[in-house]
């Protein structure tokens, strides 16, 4: 019996597996899955009487699984979960980040403005398209860290708020 | 074998369209020259061409958009002609002119017709004179808000503010009511200036619930012009086409004939030569309006090729070399049904933001009636420098329902690991009852797909099971390797010690 842990987004998944001839039997969250390798990075995974096909590859500690045409990325727990769109800032509702590297083309708020959730705060241009970025919480703008024309990446907050104390 | 139309051609583009043009060169016995930025040094199109020339750092404005570098590359490799592909310099009249001045044949229309049709206002005026039905709106730009307000009052809201130098869905804003007009004008100007270097804008009535139908045109330098039927391009997101098909379920033979004739009239009025596309909007009353003309080969050209059997890129070469349109182009019919899905590197779970990353695993589907035009392969690194389109998947089948089934299965078999794609999203669109019923309007995605979210949670456990099996396989092959080295029973190779066959080796130097 071999144990393995994976992280998908914020969720930690514990798996215990054993080899049964050609099949690898994996228990995940109390469910039993039979996984068979089909060659060329393809797998068949059966649970109950339903079988799904998947393609999977592991690179640098990250496993990409395409199952039912959905791509799921699994990492080793403790590894940084970097999504393809530059970092997961869901834990910082008081900051506004660019969703991808680009250029600030318009600032829609100034220091002192009262803002509501989903209010557009800044427009970032990338790949010749303008993307309005919304505030995610109620509060007052405490600082605007970039000016129109500045290049921004996904790791520096463009706008910071003082959240309303609920 | 007949002599080649040109002996050597430079392709001023990258990725899947560069590959496409190189394939046409191969068929025609023409030597191909690719250009590549530093990001494309190991790209498929660079590898595939007969020769390649480095043209600078990744950003297009330092590489693929630098006219002098492209022309220099063509001269230093001894090319006779340049094919611009689509995007980049394909609709840049200065580039076409620059080629002409250097004695290089530009495989596309003349600079004059490019300038005319590239200016949406000027083309509207010209088409009005030619009796082509137009979308009601301004036929001149203006700088003052009042002119826009008056125009909007005349056509009635809602209206669309559009860039005169625009296209590809950029520099456009929908305006529902008068109070939004000023902001929309400002935003459109800004986007237009950024994307096209020209912030001239105008205003048109917004046609409600339109279908986007375009006609493929081929015209030679001897006055012949034909259309190769329509493409239905109504599945769009943020004005970017995602799924295209032909024939369109909205056209009967009569409407098709009328629109086709109008498309040919548009091309003639524009003095157009080579391959081009005339775009129309079709409203819910069966009335069609000229939208714009694209003076280039288009992304979705493969679906026309599948139903007509014509190789459009080869026809482009022929026309550019001065040949007359072949008579059989007058007798074409549409056979069967073709659908194209564009594979974008984008996160369907995150508002379809472009995704970057490396393609760790890449397998194209194959089979009868399945075609993939791709610029990527395993190991390709996708960056923010370029459009996130990776490839186009095209299927051809005897009828529409078979084509939908074939495309769905082809998408399922198309495995791309390493970046998010809109694959699952497109499967959902194709199998939506409204799509199957042929009710494809440009607001399809807004109307039917906003609640879409890939059901990944349910699949996470299955994915974890697979990942565990992968890990087990990896450790199994590691332990097999290790056991070769540390076997319990020593092998003769380990116990014999140093030995040799025959006499001592004497240095024969």
Short mmCIF file of C-alpha atoms in Angstrom, two decimals, chain B residues 55-306:
data_model
loop_
_atom_site.label_atom_id
_atom_site.label_comp_id
_atom_site.label_asym_id
_atom_site.label_seq_id
_atom_site.Cartn_x
_atom_site.Cartn_y
_atom_site.Cartn_z
CA UNK B 55 14.59 38.84 -37.13
CA UNK B 56 14.95 39.97 -33.55
CA UNK B 57 13.51 39.81 -30.03
CA UNK B 58 10.09 38.29 -29.29
CA UNK B 59 7.82 41.40 -29.31
CA UNK B 60 6.17 41.72 -32.74
CA UNK B 61 7.04 45.40 -33.03
CA UNK B 62 10.69 44.39 -32.81
CA UNK B 63 10.40 41.46 -35.17
CA UNK B 64 7.37 40.37 -37.23
CA UNK B 65 6.09 43.92 -37.68
CA UNK B 66 9.39 45.48 -38.76
CA UNK B 67 8.99 45.97 -42.51
CA UNK B 68 12.69 46.67 -43.13
CA UNK B 69 13.79 43.47 -41.45
CA UNK B 70 11.30 41.35 -43.39
CA UNK B 71 12.24 42.84 -46.74
CA UNK B 72 15.97 42.57 -45.92
CA UNK B 73 15.47 38.87 -45.08
CA UNK B 74 13.71 38.34 -48.42
CA UNK B 75 16.51 40.04 -50.34
CA UNK B 76 19.36 38.33 -48.59
CA UNK B 77 17.82 34.90 -49.26
CA UNK B 78 16.96 35.70 -52.89
CA UNK B 79 13.17 35.52 -52.66
CA UNK B 80 10.87 36.65 -55.46
CA UNK B 81 7.75 37.00 -53.38
CA UNK B 82 6.45 37.42 -49.84
CA UNK B 83 3.32 35.83 -48.38
CA UNK B 84 2.08 37.82 -45.37
CA UNK B 85 -0.28 35.23 -43.84
CA UNK B 86 -2.94 36.86 -41.64
CA UNK B 87 -2.46 39.41 -38.85
CA UNK B 88 0.91 41.18 -38.52
CA UNK B 89 1.64 42.95 -41.84
CA UNK B 90 -1.01 41.16 -43.93
CA UNK B 91 -3.21 44.25 -44.24
CA UNK B 92 -0.47 46.86 -44.07
CA UNK B 93 -0.55 48.80 -47.34
CA UNK B 94 2.86 50.36 -46.62
CA UNK B 95 4.31 46.86 -46.44
CA UNK B 96 2.67 45.82 -49.72
CA UNK B 97 4.05 48.98 -51.31
CA UNK B 98 7.48 48.38 -49.81
CA UNK B 99 7.54 44.92 -51.40
CA UNK B 100 6.56 46.37 -54.77
CA UNK B 101 9.32 48.98 -54.60
CA UNK B 102 11.87 46.26 -53.91
CA UNK B 103 10.67 44.19 -56.86
CA UNK B 104 9.14 41.57 -54.57
CA UNK B 105 5.71 40.20 -55.43
CA UNK B 106 3.31 40.65 -52.54
CA UNK B 107 0.97 37.65 -52.41
CA UNK B 108 -2.23 39.51 -51.74
CA UNK B 109 -4.20 42.51 -53.04
CA UNK B 110 -2.86 45.87 -54.21
CA UNK B 111 -1.95 48.54 -51.64
CA UNK B 112 -4.76 50.73 -53.02
CA UNK B 113 -7.55 48.21 -52.44
CA UNK B 114 -6.05 47.42 -49.03
CA UNK B 115 -6.13 51.09 -48.07
CA UNK B 116 -9.67 51.50 -49.33
CA UNK B 117 -11.16 48.47 -47.62
CA UNK B 118 -8.98 48.88 -44.53
CA UNK B 119 -10.63 52.21 -43.88
CA UNK B 120 -14.11 51.29 -42.74
CA UNK B 121 -15.51 54.74 -43.42
CA UNK B 122 -14.03 55.07 -46.92
CA UNK B 123 -15.19 51.58 -47.82
CA UNK B 124 -18.70 52.38 -46.61
CA UNK B 125 -18.84 55.40 -48.86
CA UNK B 126 -17.54 53.42 -51.87
CA UNK B 127 -19.93 50.53 -51.28
CA UNK B 128 -22.89 52.91 -50.91
CA UNK B 129 -22.06 54.25 -54.38
CA UNK B 130 -21.93 50.67 -55.70
CA UNK B 131 -25.42 50.01 -54.40
CA UNK B 132 -24.30 47.55 -51.75
CA UNK B 133 -26.67 47.39 -48.74
CA UNK B 134 -25.02 49.04 -45.69
CA UNK B 135 -25.66 49.12 -41.97
CA UNK B 136 -27.30 52.48 -41.25
CA UNK B 137 -24.86 54.93 -39.63
CA UNK B 138 -22.18 57.57 -40.15
CA UNK B 139 -20.36 57.82 -43.47
CA UNK B 140 -17.78 60.22 -42.08
CA UNK B 141 -15.98 60.43 -38.77
CA UNK B 142 -16.33 63.35 -36.37
CA UNK B 143 -14.43 64.81 -33.47
CA UNK B 144 -17.32 66.25 -31.54
CA UNK B 145 -19.67 64.36 -29.31
CA UNK B 146 -22.65 66.15 -30.84
CA UNK B 147 -22.17 64.55 -34.26
CA UNK B 148 -22.18 61.12 -32.66
CA UNK B 149 -25.25 61.98 -30.63
CA UNK B 150 -27.07 63.14 -33.75
CA UNK B 151 -26.08 60.05 -35.70
CA UNK B 152 -27.25 57.81 -32.85
CA UNK B 153 -30.54 59.66 -32.69
CA UNK B 154 -31.03 59.10 -36.42
CA UNK B 155 -30.33 55.37 -36.38
CA UNK B 156 -31.82 54.83 -32.95
CA UNK B 157 -30.17 53.04 -30.00
CA UNK B 158 -28.55 50.65 -29.47
CA UNK B 159 -25.52 51.65 -31.58
CA UNK B 160 -21.99 50.44 -32.09
CA UNK B 161 -18.98 52.80 -31.92
CA UNK B 162 -16.26 51.41 -34.20
CA UNK B 163 -12.69 52.17 -35.24
CA UNK B 164 -12.27 53.27 -38.88
CA UNK B 165 -8.89 51.52 -39.01
CA UNK B 166 -10.28 48.57 -37.12
CA UNK B 167 -11.10 44.94 -37.52
CA UNK B 168 -10.81 41.70 -35.65
CA UNK B 169 -13.28 42.89 -33.07
CA UNK B 170 -11.00 45.50 -31.57
CA UNK B 171 -11.76 49.19 -31.06
CA UNK B 172 -15.51 48.54 -30.81
CA UNK B 173 -18.01 49.42 -28.13
CA UNK B 174 -21.73 48.75 -27.83
CA UNK B 175 -23.80 51.66 -26.56
CA UNK B 176 -27.30 51.00 -25.23
CA UNK B 177 -28.22 54.55 -24.31
CA UNK B 178 -27.14 58.12 -24.77
CA UNK B 179 -25.58 58.45 -21.32
CA UNK B 180 -22.99 55.77 -22.17
CA UNK B 181 -21.99 57.33 -25.47
CA UNK B 182 -19.17 59.60 -24.30
CA UNK B 183 -17.34 56.90 -22.31
CA UNK B 184 -17.73 54.40 -25.12
CA UNK B 185 -16.24 56.83 -27.62
CA UNK B 186 -13.26 57.45 -25.35
CA UNK B 187 -12.67 53.74 -24.73
CA UNK B 188 -12.98 52.87 -28.40
CA UNK B 189 -10.56 55.66 -29.36
CA UNK B 190 -8.04 54.42 -26.85
CA UNK B 191 -8.23 50.78 -27.90
CA UNK B 192 -8.11 51.81 -31.57
CA UNK B 193 -5.04 53.98 -31.05
CA UNK B 194 -3.28 51.13 -29.27
CA UNK B 195 -4.24 48.39 -31.69
CA UNK B 196 -4.13 50.27 -35.00
CA UNK B 197 -2.28 53.53 -34.34
CA UNK B 198 -5.37 55.46 -35.48
CA UNK B 199 -8.14 56.63 -33.20
CA UNK B 200 -10.62 57.67 -35.92
CA UNK B 201 -14.00 56.26 -35.03
CA UNK B 202 -17.57 56.29 -36.37
CA UNK B 203 -20.95 54.99 -35.39
CA UNK B 204 -23.34 52.37 -36.81
CA UNK B 205 -26.70 51.05 -35.78
CA UNK B 206 -26.36 47.87 -33.74
CA UNK B 207 -28.18 45.12 -35.62
CA UNK B 208 -30.04 43.05 -33.05
CA UNK B 209 -29.47 39.31 -32.96
CA UNK B 210 -27.39 39.20 -36.12
CA UNK B 211 -25.64 36.30 -37.76
CA UNK B 212 -22.17 36.88 -39.08
CA UNK B 213 -21.92 35.44 -42.58
CA UNK B 214 -18.90 36.00 -44.78
CA UNK B 215 -18.15 35.09 -48.40
CA UNK B 216 -14.77 33.97 -49.73
CA UNK B 217 -13.62 35.82 -52.85
CA UNK B 218 -10.92 35.06 -55.41
CA UNK B 219 -10.09 37.63 -58.08
CA UNK B 220 -7.28 37.53 -60.63
CA UNK B 221 -5.41 40.38 -62.31
CA UNK B 222 -7.40 39.83 -65.53
CA UNK B 223 -10.82 41.00 -64.31
CA UNK B 224 -12.24 37.64 -63.23
CA UNK B 225 -13.84 37.35 -59.83
CA UNK B 226 -15.66 34.45 -58.17
CA UNK B 227 -17.04 33.66 -54.75
CA UNK B 228 -16.52 30.34 -53.00
CA UNK B 229 -19.67 30.44 -50.90
CA UNK B 230 -20.15 31.41 -47.31
CA UNK B 231 -18.77 30.80 -43.86
CA UNK B 232 -20.97 31.11 -40.80
CA UNK B 233 -18.93 32.72 -38.01
CA UNK B 234 -21.52 33.52 -35.41
CA UNK B 235 -19.98 31.71 -32.43
CA UNK B 236 -17.85 34.52 -31.03
CA UNK B 237 -16.62 35.66 -27.69
CA UNK B 238 -15.67 39.31 -27.20
CA UNK B 239 -15.91 39.64 -30.97
CA UNK B 240 -13.32 36.90 -31.48
CA UNK B 241 -14.48 33.98 -33.63
CA UNK B 242 -14.22 30.59 -31.96
CA UNK B 243 -16.25 28.19 -34.09
CA UNK B 244 -16.97 28.55 -37.80
CA UNK B 245 -18.93 26.36 -40.20
CA UNK B 246 -20.10 26.05 -43.76
CA UNK B 247 -22.72 25.90 -45.22
CA UNK B 248 -24.71 28.27 -43.00
CA UNK B 249 -28.06 27.00 -41.73
CA UNK B 250 -29.43 30.51 -42.27
CA UNK B 251 -29.07 30.55 -46.04
CA UNK B 252 -31.27 28.98 -48.66
CA UNK B 253 -30.08 28.78 -52.27
CA UNK B 254 -31.75 32.06 -53.19
CA UNK B 255 -30.23 34.10 -50.35
CA UNK B 256 -26.86 32.45 -50.94
CA UNK B 257 -26.94 33.45 -54.60
CA UNK B 258 -27.92 37.06 -53.77
CA UNK B 259 -25.26 37.45 -51.08
CA UNK B 260 -22.62 35.78 -53.26
CA UNK B 261 -23.36 38.16 -56.14
CA UNK B 262 -23.21 41.12 -53.74
CA UNK B 263 -19.85 39.89 -52.43
CA UNK B 264 -18.48 39.76 -55.98
CA UNK B 265 -19.83 43.29 -56.56
CA UNK B 266 -18.05 44.50 -53.44
CA UNK B 267 -14.76 43.01 -54.63
CA UNK B 268 -15.18 44.53 -58.09
CA UNK B 269 -16.11 47.95 -56.70
CA UNK B 270 -12.96 47.81 -54.59
CA UNK B 271 -10.79 46.84 -57.56
CA UNK B 272 -9.82 43.82 -55.51
CA UNK B 273 -7.42 41.08 -56.57
CA UNK B 274 -6.22 37.84 -54.93
CA UNK B 275 -8.01 36.21 -51.96
CA UNK B 276 -10.32 38.22 -49.74
CA UNK B 277 -13.45 37.91 -47.65
CA UNK B 278 -16.59 40.03 -47.69
CA UNK B 279 -18.38 40.08 -44.32
CA UNK B 280 -22.12 40.57 -43.92
CA UNK B 281 -24.51 40.79 -41.02
CA UNK B 282 -27.79 38.96 -41.53
CA UNK B 283 -30.67 40.17 -39.42
CA UNK B 284 -33.66 38.19 -38.19
CA UNK B 285 -35.73 39.38 -41.15
CA UNK B 286 -33.42 37.86 -43.72
CA UNK B 287 -31.95 41.24 -44.65
CA UNK B 288 -28.21 41.38 -45.09
CA UNK B 289 -25.83 44.32 -44.74
CA UNK B 290 -22.22 44.80 -45.82
CA UNK B 291 -20.05 44.90 -42.70
CA UNK B 292 -16.45 45.01 -43.94
CA UNK B 293 -13.99 43.35 -46.29
CA UNK B 294 -10.90 41.51 -45.11
CA UNK B 295 -8.06 41.96 -47.55
CA UNK B 296 -6.15 38.80 -46.64
CA UNK B 297 -6.45 35.03 -46.34
CA UNK B 298 -8.43 34.36 -43.17
CA UNK B 299 -7.99 32.14 -40.16
CA UNK B 300 -11.10 30.13 -41.02
CA UNK B 301 -10.23 29.54 -44.70
CA UNK B 302 -9.89 25.74 -44.21
CA UNK B 303 -13.64 25.12 -43.97
CA UNK B 304 -14.13 26.60 -47.45
CA UNK B 305 -11.33 24.38 -48.70
CA UNK B 306 -12.96 21.28 -47.23
#
